[in-house]
Amino acid sequence: MQVLHEFDFLDDQTYHNLEAAYRFLRRVEHGIQAIHDQQTQKLPSDPECQHNLAITLGFDGWDAFLQQLNTHRKNVHIPFDRMVTERQNGYQYQCRC
């Protein structure tokens, strides 16, 4: 991501949003794995496990966690969609070398 930012493929805000999303999603992944004591990235469906995960990650509850998760999902989805669209439309990067 840093290289994409350095070459102006990502503006400052997008870069910081993606960086924050990455850190958040890694924390979520580690929280899920700690609760289940196994390698997995699947969010729990059991309400008790949902609550435990949310509390483990410092949220008041599952709804607060989901709100933050969905914000990060949106912040990842928007630039990804833009990059895919630009690629489909034949965007060409011009090297400033």
PDB file of N, CA and C in Angstrom:
ATOM      1  N   MET A   1       0.814  -1.184   0.000  1.00  0.00           N
ATOM      2  CA  MET A   1       0.000   0.000   0.000  1.00  0.00           C
ATOM      3  C   MET A   1       0.863   1.255   0.000  1.00  0.00           C
ATOM      4  N   GLN A   2       1.951   1.197   0.732  1.00  0.00           N
ATOM      5  CA  GLN A   2       2.810   2.369   0.816  1.00  0.00           C
ATOM      6  C   GLN A   2       3.354   2.746  -0.561  1.00  0.00           C
ATOM      7  N   VAL A   3       3.741   1.755  -1.349  1.00  0.00           N
ATOM      8  CA  VAL A   3       4.265   2.034  -2.684  1.00  0.00           C
ATOM      9  C   VAL A   3       3.162   2.623  -3.568  1.00  0.00           C
ATOM     10  N   LEU A   4       1.949   2.085  -3.466  1.00  0.00           N
ATOM     11  CA  LEU A   4       0.830   2.643  -4.229  1.00  0.00           C
ATOM     12  C   LEU A   4       0.590   4.103  -3.848  1.00  0.00           C
ATOM     13  N   HIS A   5       0.735   4.400  -2.578  1.00  0.00           N
ATOM     14  CA  HIS A   5       0.581   5.767  -2.106  1.00  0.00           C
ATOM     15  C   HIS A   5       1.724   6.649  -2.623  1.00  0.00           C
ATOM     16  N   GLU A   6       2.939   6.145  -2.560  1.00  0.00           N
ATOM     17  CA  GLU A   6       4.092   6.914  -3.025  1.00  0.00           C
ATOM     18  C   GLU A   6       4.002   7.248  -4.513  1.00  0.00           C
ATOM     19  N   PHE A   7       3.404   6.346  -5.305  1.00  0.00           N
ATOM     20  CA  PHE A   7       3.252   6.574  -6.742  1.00  0.00           C
ATOM     21  C   PHE A   7       1.902   7.200  -7.085  1.00  0.00           C
ATOM     22  N   ASP A   8       1.238   7.730  -6.076  1.00  0.00           N
ATOM     23  CA  ASP A   8      -0.028   8.464  -6.252  1.00  0.00           C
ATOM     24  C   ASP A   8      -1.173   7.632  -6.807  1.00  0.00           C
ATOM     25  N   PHE A   9      -1.128   6.323  -6.613  1.00  0.00           N
ATOM     26  CA  PHE A   9      -2.288   5.496  -6.945  1.00  0.00           C
ATOM     27  C   PHE A   9      -3.337   5.623  -5.842  1.00  0.00           C
ATOM     28  N   LEU A  10      -2.896   5.964  -4.640  1.00  0.00           N
ATOM     29  CA  LEU A  10      -3.788   6.162  -3.504  1.00  0.00           C
ATOM     30  C   LEU A  10      -3.562   7.556  -2.937  1.00  0.00           C
ATOM     31  N   ASP A  11      -4.638   8.321  -2.781  1.00  0.00           N
ATOM     32  CA  ASP A  11      -4.498   9.629  -2.142  1.00  0.00           C
ATOM     33  C   ASP A  11      -4.285   9.424  -0.641  1.00  0.00           C
ATOM     34  N   ASP A  12      -3.944  10.498   0.054  1.00  0.00           N
ATOM     35  CA  ASP A  12      -3.607  10.396   1.482  1.00  0.00           C
ATOM     36  C   ASP A  12      -4.742   9.774   2.299  1.00  0.00           C
ATOM     37  N   GLN A  13      -5.963  10.254   2.089  1.00  0.00           N
ATOM     38  CA  GLN A  13      -7.095   9.765   2.881  1.00  0.00           C
ATOM     39  C   GLN A  13      -7.352   8.281   2.627  1.00  0.00           C
ATOM     40  N   THR A  14      -7.326   7.879   1.358  1.00  0.00           N
ATOM     41  CA  THR A  14      -7.547   6.466   1.017  1.00  0.00           C
ATOM     42  C   THR A  14      -6.462   5.596   1.622  1.00  0.00           C
ATOM     43  N   TYR A  15      -5.233   6.048   1.527  1.00  0.00           N
ATOM     44  CA  TYR A  15      -4.114   5.296   2.102  1.00  0.00           C
ATOM     45  C   TYR A  15      -4.297   5.101   3.605  1.00  0.00           C
ATOM     46  N   HIS A  16      -4.637   6.169   4.305  1.00  0.00           N
ATOM     47  CA  HIS A  16      -4.817   6.075   5.755  1.00  0.00           C
ATOM     48  C   HIS A  16      -6.027   5.208   6.102  1.00  0.00           C
ATOM     49  N   ASN A  17      -7.098   5.301   5.321  1.00  0.00           N
ATOM     50  CA  ASN A  17      -8.271   4.443   5.549  1.00  0.00           C
ATOM     51  C   ASN A  17      -7.930   2.974   5.348  1.00  0.00           C
ATOM     52  N   LEU A  18      -7.198   2.676   4.300  1.00  0.00           N
ATOM     53  CA  LEU A  18      -6.822   1.282   4.027  1.00  0.00           C
ATOM     54  C   LEU A  18      -5.856   0.754   5.084  1.00  0.00           C
ATOM     55  N   GLU A  19      -4.946   1.594   5.503  1.00  0.00           N
ATOM     56  CA  GLU A  19      -3.999   1.208   6.555  1.00  0.00           C
ATOM     57  C   GLU A  19      -4.750   0.903   7.859  1.00  0.00           C
ATOM     58  N   ALA A  20      -5.703   1.753   8.209  1.00  0.00           N
ATOM     59  CA  ALA A  20      -6.502   1.547   9.422  1.00  0.00           C
ATOM     60  C   ALA A  20      -7.353   0.291   9.295  1.00  0.00           C
ATOM     61  N   ALA A  21      -7.929   0.073   8.126  1.00  0.00           N
ATOM     62  CA  ALA A  21      -8.750  -1.126   7.900  1.00  0.00           C
ATOM     63  C   ALA A  21      -7.900  -2.386   8.032  1.00  0.00           C
ATOM     64  N   TYR A  22      -6.707  -2.353   7.481  1.00  0.00           N
ATOM     65  CA  TYR A  22      -5.817  -3.509   7.581  1.00  0.00           C
ATOM     66  C   TYR A  22      -5.507  -3.840   9.038  1.00  0.00           C
ATOM     67  N   ARG A  23      -5.126  -2.814   9.802  1.00  0.00           N
ATOM     68  CA  ARG A  23      -4.814  -3.048  11.220  1.00  0.00           C
ATOM     69  C   ARG A  23      -6.046  -3.581  11.966  1.00  0.00           C
ATOM     70  N   PHE A  24      -7.210  -2.974  11.709  1.00  0.00           N
ATOM     71  CA  PHE A  24      -8.435  -3.406  12.374  1.00  0.00           C
ATOM     72  C   PHE A  24      -8.761  -4.856  12.012  1.00  0.00           C
ATOM     73  N   LEU A  25      -8.722  -5.185  10.730  1.00  0.00           N
ATOM     74  CA  LEU A  25      -9.079  -6.541  10.301  1.00  0.00           C
ATOM     75  C   LEU A  25      -8.089  -7.582  10.820  1.00  0.00           C
ATOM     76  N   ARG A  26      -6.835  -7.214  10.949  1.00  0.00           N
ATOM     77  CA  ARG A  26      -5.869  -8.141  11.544  1.00  0.00           C
ATOM     78  C   ARG A  26      -6.194  -8.389  13.019  1.00  0.00           C
ATOM     79  N   ARG A  27      -6.577  -7.324  13.742  1.00  0.00           N
ATOM     80  CA  ARG A  27      -6.978  -7.486  15.148  1.00  0.00           C
ATOM     81  C   ARG A  27      -8.202  -8.392  15.243  1.00  0.00           C
ATOM     82  N   VAL A  28      -9.147  -8.192  14.337  1.00  0.00           N
ATOM     83  CA  VAL A  28     -10.354  -9.026  14.322  1.00  0.00           C
ATOM     84  C   VAL A  28      -9.971 -10.473  14.062  1.00  0.00           C
ATOM     85  N   GLU A  29      -9.121 -10.689  13.081  1.00  0.00           N
ATOM     86  CA  GLU A  29      -8.682 -12.051  12.762  1.00  0.00           C
ATOM     87  C   GLU A  29      -8.022 -12.707  13.976  1.00  0.00           C
ATOM     88  N   HIS A  30      -7.142 -11.988  14.642  1.00  0.00           N
ATOM     89  CA  HIS A  30      -6.483 -12.547  15.827  1.00  0.00           C
ATOM     90  C   HIS A  30      -7.487 -12.801  16.947  1.00  0.00           C
ATOM     91  N   GLY A  31      -8.457 -11.911  17.115  1.00  0.00           N
ATOM     92  CA  GLY A  31      -9.495 -12.115  18.120  1.00  0.00           C
ATOM     93  C   GLY A  31     -10.320 -13.352  17.849  1.00  0.00           C
ATOM     94  N   ILE A  32     -10.717 -13.532  16.594  1.00  0.00           N
ATOM     95  CA  ILE A  32     -11.504 -14.716  16.203  1.00  0.00           C
ATOM     96  C   ILE A  32     -10.694 -15.980  16.464  1.00  0.00           C
ATOM     97  N   GLN A  33      -9.438 -15.960  16.073  1.00  0.00           N
ATOM     98  CA  GLN A  33      -8.592 -17.141  16.250  1.00  0.00           C
ATOM     99  C   GLN A  33      -8.358 -17.442  17.725  1.00  0.00           C
ATOM    100  N   ALA A  34      -8.241 -16.408  18.542  1.00  0.00           N
ATOM    101  CA  ALA A  34      -8.037 -16.625  19.981  1.00  0.00           C
ATOM    102  C   ALA A  34      -9.276 -17.242  20.613  1.00  0.00           C
ATOM    103  N   ILE A  35     -10.445 -16.765  20.221  1.00  0.00           N
ATOM    104  CA  ILE A  35     -11.692 -17.293  20.783  1.00  0.00           C
ATOM    105  C   ILE A  35     -11.916 -18.743  20.375  1.00  0.00           C
ATOM    106  N   HIS A  36     -11.619 -19.045  19.101  1.00  0.00           N
ATOM    107  CA  HIS A  36     -11.868 -20.396  18.592  1.00  0.00           C
ATOM    108  C   HIS A  36     -10.651 -21.305  18.718  1.00  0.00           C
ATOM    109  N   ASP A  37      -9.510 -20.744  19.104  1.00  0.00           N
ATOM    110  CA  ASP A  37      -8.260 -21.490  19.234  1.00  0.00           C
ATOM    111  C   ASP A  37      -7.948 -22.289  17.966  1.00  0.00           C
ATOM    112  N   GLN A  38      -8.151 -21.635  16.807  1.00  0.00           N
ATOM    113  CA  GLN A  38      -7.843 -22.254  15.519  1.00  0.00           C
ATOM    114  C   GLN A  38      -7.679 -21.165  14.458  1.00  0.00           C
ATOM    115  N   GLN A  39      -7.053 -21.525  13.348  1.00  0.00           N
ATOM    116  CA  GLN A  39      -6.882 -20.606  12.232  1.00  0.00           C
ATOM    117  C   GLN A  39      -8.216 -20.459  11.513  1.00  0.00           C
ATOM    118  N   THR A  40      -8.831 -19.303  11.621  1.00  0.00           N
ATOM    119  CA  THR A  40     -10.083 -19.030  10.928  1.00  0.00           C
ATOM    120  C   THR A  40     -10.272 -17.522  10.818  1.00  0.00           C
ATOM    121  N   GLN A  41     -11.031 -17.111   9.823  1.00  0.00           N
ATOM    122  CA  GLN A  41     -11.351 -15.699   9.669  1.00  0.00           C
ATOM    123  C   GLN A  41     -12.864 -15.479   9.658  1.00  0.00           C
ATOM    124  N   LYS A  42     -13.622 -16.511   9.956  1.00  0.00           N
ATOM    125  CA  LYS A  42     -15.081 -16.438   9.900  1.00  0.00           C
ATOM    126  C   LYS A  42     -15.626 -15.791  11.176  1.00  0.00           C
ATOM    127  N   LEU A  43     -16.490 -14.776  10.973  1.00  0.00           N
ATOM    128  CA  LEU A  43     -17.123 -14.140  12.127  1.00  0.00           C
ATOM    129  C   LEU A  43     -18.046 -15.134  12.813  1.00  0.00           C
ATOM    130  N   PRO A  44     -18.107 -15.091  14.129  1.00  0.00           N
ATOM    131  CA  PRO A  44     -18.975 -16.034  14.849  1.00  0.00           C
ATOM    132  C   PRO A  44     -20.457 -15.735  14.601  1.00  0.00           C
ATOM    133  N   SER A  45     -21.258 -16.786  14.584  1.00  0.00           N
ATOM    134  CA  SER A  45     -22.711 -16.618  14.427  1.00  0.00           C
ATOM    135  C   SER A  45     -23.425 -16.773  15.769  1.00  0.00           C
ATOM    136  N   ASP A  46     -22.767 -17.376  16.726  1.00  0.00           N
ATOM    137  CA  ASP A  46     -23.331 -17.569  18.057  1.00  0.00           C
ATOM    138  C   ASP A  46     -23.303 -16.240  18.821  1.00  0.00           C
ATOM    139  N   PRO A  47     -24.440 -15.796  19.369  1.00  0.00           N
ATOM    140  CA  PRO A  47     -24.484 -14.510  20.077  1.00  0.00           C
ATOM    141  C   PRO A  47     -23.468 -14.388  21.214  1.00  0.00           C
ATOM    142  N   GLU A  48     -23.233 -15.459  21.936  1.00  0.00           N
ATOM    143  CA  GLU A  48     -22.254 -15.395  23.034  1.00  0.00           C
ATOM    144  C   GLU A  48     -20.842 -15.172  22.497  1.00  0.00           C
ATOM    145  N   CYS A  49     -20.494 -15.881  21.427  1.00  0.00           N
ATOM    146  CA  CYS A  49     -19.177 -15.696  20.811  1.00  0.00           C
ATOM    147  C   CYS A  49     -19.056 -14.310  20.198  1.00  0.00           C
ATOM    148  N   GLN A  50     -20.135 -13.802  19.608  1.00  0.00           N
ATOM    149  CA  GLN A  50     -20.133 -12.444  19.054  1.00  0.00           C
ATOM    150  C   GLN A  50     -19.841 -11.431  20.158  1.00  0.00           C
ATOM    151  N   HIS A  51     -20.531 -11.588  21.268  1.00  0.00           N
ATOM    152  CA  HIS A  51     -20.330 -10.687  22.407  1.00  0.00           C
ATOM    153  C   HIS A  51     -18.887 -10.770  22.910  1.00  0.00           C
ATOM    154  N   ASN A  52     -18.388 -11.987  23.064  1.00  0.00           N
ATOM    155  CA  ASN A  52     -17.015 -12.175  23.551  1.00  0.00           C
ATOM    156  C   ASN A  52     -15.992 -11.527  22.621  1.00  0.00           C
ATOM    157  N   LEU A  53     -16.194 -11.691  21.312  1.00  0.00           N
ATOM    158  CA  LEU A  53     -15.281 -11.088  20.348  1.00  0.00           C
ATOM    159  C   LEU A  53     -15.320  -9.566  20.455  1.00  0.00           C
ATOM    160  N   ALA A  54     -16.520  -9.014  20.508  1.00  0.00           N
ATOM    161  CA  ALA A  54     -16.671  -7.560  20.599  1.00  0.00           C
ATOM    162  C   ALA A  54     -15.985  -7.014  21.854  1.00  0.00           C
ATOM    163  N   ILE A  55     -16.203  -7.663  22.973  1.00  0.00           N
ATOM    164  CA  ILE A  55     -15.600  -7.223  24.240  1.00  0.00           C
ATOM    165  C   ILE A  55     -14.079  -7.372  24.184  1.00  0.00           C
ATOM    166  N   THR A  56     -13.610  -8.483  23.634  1.00  0.00           N
ATOM    167  CA  THR A  56     -12.171  -8.731  23.502  1.00  0.00           C
ATOM    168  C   THR A  56     -11.498  -7.627  22.697  1.00  0.00           C
ATOM    169  N   LEU A  57     -12.209  -7.120  21.688  1.00  0.00           N
ATOM    170  CA  LEU A  57     -11.649  -6.087  20.816  1.00  0.00           C
ATOM    171  C   LEU A  57     -11.896  -4.672  21.334  1.00  0.00           C
ATOM    172  N   GLY A  58     -12.514  -4.567  22.514  1.00  0.00           N
ATOM    173  CA  GLY A  58     -12.681  -3.263  23.140  1.00  0.00           C
ATOM    174  C   GLY A  58     -13.976  -2.540  22.811  1.00  0.00           C
ATOM    175  N   PHE A  59     -14.966  -3.255  22.278  1.00  0.00           N
ATOM    176  CA  PHE A  59     -16.256  -2.655  21.958  1.00  0.00           C
ATOM    177  C   PHE A  59     -17.256  -2.948  23.071  1.00  0.00           C
ATOM    178  N   ASP A  60     -18.290  -2.114  23.153  1.00  0.00           N
ATOM    179  CA  ASP A  60     -19.332  -2.307  24.162  1.00  0.00           C
ATOM    180  C   ASP A  60     -20.219  -3.502  23.845  1.00  0.00           C
ATOM    181  N   GLY A  61     -20.285  -3.874  22.580  1.00  0.00           N
ATOM    182  CA  GLY A  61     -21.122  -4.995  22.179  1.00  0.00           C
ATOM    183  C   GLY A  61     -20.992  -5.252  20.691  1.00  0.00           C
ATOM    184  N   TRP A  62     -21.723  -6.249  20.228  1.00  0.00           N
ATOM    185  CA  TRP A  62     -21.649  -6.701  18.841  1.00  0.00           C
ATOM    186  C   TRP A  62     -22.061  -5.602  17.854  1.00  0.00           C
ATOM    187  N   ASP A  63     -23.104  -4.847  18.173  1.00  0.00           N
ATOM    188  CA  ASP A  63     -23.566  -3.797  17.261  1.00  0.00           C
ATOM    189  C   ASP A  63     -22.500  -2.729  17.051  1.00  0.00           C
ATOM    190  N   ALA A  64     -21.827  -2.333  18.107  1.00  0.00           N
ATOM    191  CA  ALA A  64     -20.765  -1.329  17.989  1.00  0.00           C
ATOM    192  C   ALA A  64     -19.608  -1.883  17.148  1.00  0.00           C
ATOM    193  N   PHE A  65     -19.293  -3.148  17.367  1.00  0.00           N
ATOM    194  CA  PHE A  65     -18.247  -3.796  16.576  1.00  0.00           C
ATOM    195  C   PHE A  65     -18.639  -3.817  15.095  1.00  0.00           C
ATOM    196  N   LEU A  66     -19.878  -4.256  14.803  1.00  0.00           N
ATOM    197  CA  LEU A  66     -20.327  -4.343  13.414  1.00  0.00           C
ATOM    198  C   LEU A  66     -20.320  -2.993  12.723  1.00  0.00           C
ATOM    199  N   GLN A  67     -20.671  -1.960  13.452  1.00  0.00           N
ATOM    200  CA  GLN A  67     -20.655  -0.615  12.872  1.00  0.00           C
ATOM    201  C   GLN A  67     -19.239  -0.253  12.421  1.00  0.00           C
ATOM    202  N   GLN A  68     -18.259  -0.509  13.274  1.00  0.00           N
ATOM    203  CA  GLN A  68     -16.868  -0.219  12.921  1.00  0.00           C
ATOM    204  C   GLN A  68     -16.398  -1.115  11.777  1.00  0.00           C
ATOM    205  N   LEU A  69     -16.741  -2.394  11.838  1.00  0.00           N
ATOM    206  CA  LEU A  69     -16.368  -3.332  10.779  1.00  0.00           C
ATOM    207  C   LEU A  69     -16.927  -2.871   9.441  1.00  0.00           C
ATOM    208  N   ASN A  70     -18.182  -2.479   9.404  1.00  0.00           N
ATOM    209  CA  ASN A  70     -18.808  -2.049   8.158  1.00  0.00           C
ATOM    210  C   ASN A  70     -18.201  -0.760   7.625  1.00  0.00           C
ATOM    211  N   THR A  71     -17.768   0.120   8.517  1.00  0.00           N
ATOM    212  CA  THR A  71     -17.068   1.327   8.068  1.00  0.00           C
ATOM    213  C   THR A  71     -15.773   0.957   7.362  1.00  0.00           C
ATOM    214  N   HIS A  72     -15.018   0.046   7.956  1.00  0.00           N
ATOM    215  CA  HIS A  72     -13.762  -0.383   7.331  1.00  0.00           C
ATOM    216  C   HIS A  72     -14.027  -1.128   6.027  1.00  0.00           C
ATOM    217  N   ARG A  73     -15.050  -1.954   5.996  1.00  0.00           N
ATOM    218  CA  ARG A  73     -15.403  -2.655   4.757  1.00  0.00           C
ATOM    219  C   ARG A  73     -15.685  -1.652   3.639  1.00  0.00           C
ATOM    220  N   LYS A  74     -16.445  -0.620   3.953  1.00  0.00           N
ATOM    221  CA  LYS A  74     -16.772   0.409   2.969  1.00  0.00           C
ATOM    222  C   LYS A  74     -15.504   1.127   2.510  1.00  0.00           C
ATOM    223  N   ASN A  75     -14.617   1.442   3.461  1.00  0.00           N
ATOM    224  CA  ASN A  75     -13.380   2.138   3.122  1.00  0.00           C
ATOM    225  C   ASN A  75     -12.435   1.301   2.267  1.00  0.00           C
ATOM    226  N   VAL A  76     -12.598  -0.004   2.285  1.00  0.00           N
ATOM    227  CA  VAL A  76     -11.808  -0.879   1.424  1.00  0.00           C
ATOM    228  C   VAL A  76     -12.522  -1.069   0.086  1.00  0.00           C
ATOM    229  N   HIS A  77     -13.825  -1.215   0.133  1.00  0.00           N
ATOM    230  CA  HIS A  77     -14.610  -1.506  -1.072  1.00  0.00           C
ATOM    231  C   HIS A  77     -14.553  -0.369  -2.089  1.00  0.00           C
ATOM    232  N   ILE A  78     -14.662   0.865  -1.630  1.00  0.00           N
ATOM    233  CA  ILE A  78     -14.719   2.016  -2.542  1.00  0.00           C
ATOM    234  C   ILE A  78     -13.456   2.130  -3.396  1.00  0.00           C
ATOM    235  N   PRO A  79     -12.245   2.170  -2.819  1.00  0.00           N
ATOM    236  CA  PRO A  79     -11.067   2.282  -3.692  1.00  0.00           C
ATOM    237  C   PRO A  79     -10.845   1.033  -4.543  1.00  0.00           C
ATOM    238  N   PHE A  80     -11.215  -0.139  -4.020  1.00  0.00           N
ATOM    239  CA  PHE A  80     -11.073  -1.357  -4.807  1.00  0.00           C
ATOM    240  C   PHE A  80     -11.961  -1.276  -6.044  1.00  0.00           C
ATOM    241  N   ASP A  81     -13.206  -0.862  -5.863  1.00  0.00           N
ATOM    242  CA  ASP A  81     -14.119  -0.699  -6.996  1.00  0.00           C
ATOM    243  C   ASP A  81     -13.557   0.305  -7.999  1.00  0.00           C
ATOM    244  N   ARG A  82     -13.012   1.405  -7.498  1.00  0.00           N
ATOM    245  CA  ARG A  82     -12.458   2.435  -8.372  1.00  0.00           C
ATOM    246  C   ARG A  82     -11.286   1.885  -9.178  1.00  0.00           C
ATOM    247  N   MET A  83     -10.403   1.124  -8.525  1.00  0.00           N
ATOM    248  CA  MET A  83      -9.254   0.557  -9.240  1.00  0.00           C
ATOM    249  C   MET A  83      -9.689  -0.442 -10.298  1.00  0.00           C
ATOM    250  N   VAL A  84     -10.670  -1.264  -9.975  1.00  0.00           N
ATOM    251  CA  VAL A  84     -11.170  -2.245 -10.943  1.00  0.00           C
ATOM    252  C   VAL A  84     -11.809  -1.526 -12.119  1.00  0.00           C
ATOM    253  N   THR A  85     -12.595  -0.496 -11.847  1.00  0.00           N
ATOM    254  CA  THR A  85     -13.247   0.267 -12.908  1.00  0.00           C
ATOM    255  C   THR A  85     -12.217   0.949 -13.798  1.00  0.00           C
ATOM    256  N   GLU A  86     -11.207   1.562 -13.196  1.00  0.00           N
ATOM    257  CA  GLU A  86     -10.163   2.223 -13.974  1.00  0.00           C
ATOM    258  C   GLU A  86      -9.437   1.224 -14.858  1.00  0.00           C
ATOM    259  N   ARG A  87      -9.187   0.046 -14.328  1.00  0.00           N
ATOM    260  CA  ARG A  87      -8.499  -0.985 -15.116  1.00  0.00           C
ATOM    261  C   ARG A  87      -9.366  -1.426 -16.281  1.00  0.00           C
ATOM    262  N   GLN A  88     -10.670  -1.604 -16.038  1.00  0.00           N
ATOM    263  CA  GLN A  88     -11.580  -2.017 -17.101  1.00  0.00           C
ATOM    264  C   GLN A  88     -11.725  -0.935 -18.167  1.00  0.00           C
ATOM    265  N   ASN A  89     -11.549   0.338 -17.770  1.00  0.00           N
ATOM    266  CA  ASN A  89     -11.665   1.452 -18.709  1.00  0.00           C
ATOM    267  C   ASN A  89     -10.338   1.784 -19.388  1.00  0.00           C
ATOM    268  N   GLY A  90      -9.313   0.976 -19.147  1.00  0.00           N
ATOM    269  CA  GLY A  90      -8.039   1.163 -19.822  1.00  0.00           C
ATOM    270  C   GLY A  90      -7.153   2.237 -19.232  1.00  0.00           C
ATOM    271  N   TYR A  91      -7.296   2.501 -17.926  1.00  0.00           N
ATOM    272  CA  TYR A  91      -6.437   3.490 -17.270  1.00  0.00           C
ATOM    273  C   TYR A  91      -4.985   3.073 -17.432  1.00  0.00           C
ATOM    274  N   GLN A  92      -4.148   4.017 -17.828  1.00  0.00           N
ATOM    275  CA  GLN A  92      -2.724   3.767 -17.976  1.00  0.00           C
ATOM    276  C   GLN A  92      -1.952   4.674 -17.033  1.00  0.00           C
ATOM    277  N   TYR A  93      -1.104   4.097 -16.221  1.00  0.00           N
ATOM    278  CA  TYR A  93      -0.263   4.890 -15.325  1.00  0.00           C
ATOM    279  C   TYR A  93       0.861   5.501 -16.141  1.00  0.00           C
ATOM    280  N   GLN A  94       1.089   6.785 -15.940  1.00  0.00           N
ATOM    281  CA  GLN A  94       2.161   7.491 -16.612  1.00  0.00           C
ATOM    282  C   GLN A  94       3.322   7.645 -15.629  1.00  0.00           C
ATOM    283  N   CYS A  95       4.410   7.001 -15.898  1.00  0.00           N
ATOM    284  CA  CYS A  95       5.586   7.074 -15.033  1.00  0.00           C
ATOM    285  C   CYS A  95       6.146   8.485 -15.061  1.00  0.00           C
ATOM    286  N   ARG A  96       6.490   9.006 -13.884  1.00  0.00           N
ATOM    287  CA  ARG A  96       7.062  10.341 -13.781  1.00  0.00           C
ATOM    288  C   ARG A  96       8.577  10.267 -13.670  1.00  0.00           C
ATOM    289  N   CYS A  97       9.155   9.237 -14.202  1.00  0.00           N
ATOM    290  CA  CYS A  97      10.613   9.027 -14.093  1.00  0.00           C
ATOM    291  C   CYS A  97      11.384   9.989 -14.964  1.00  0.00           C
TER     292      CYS A  97
END
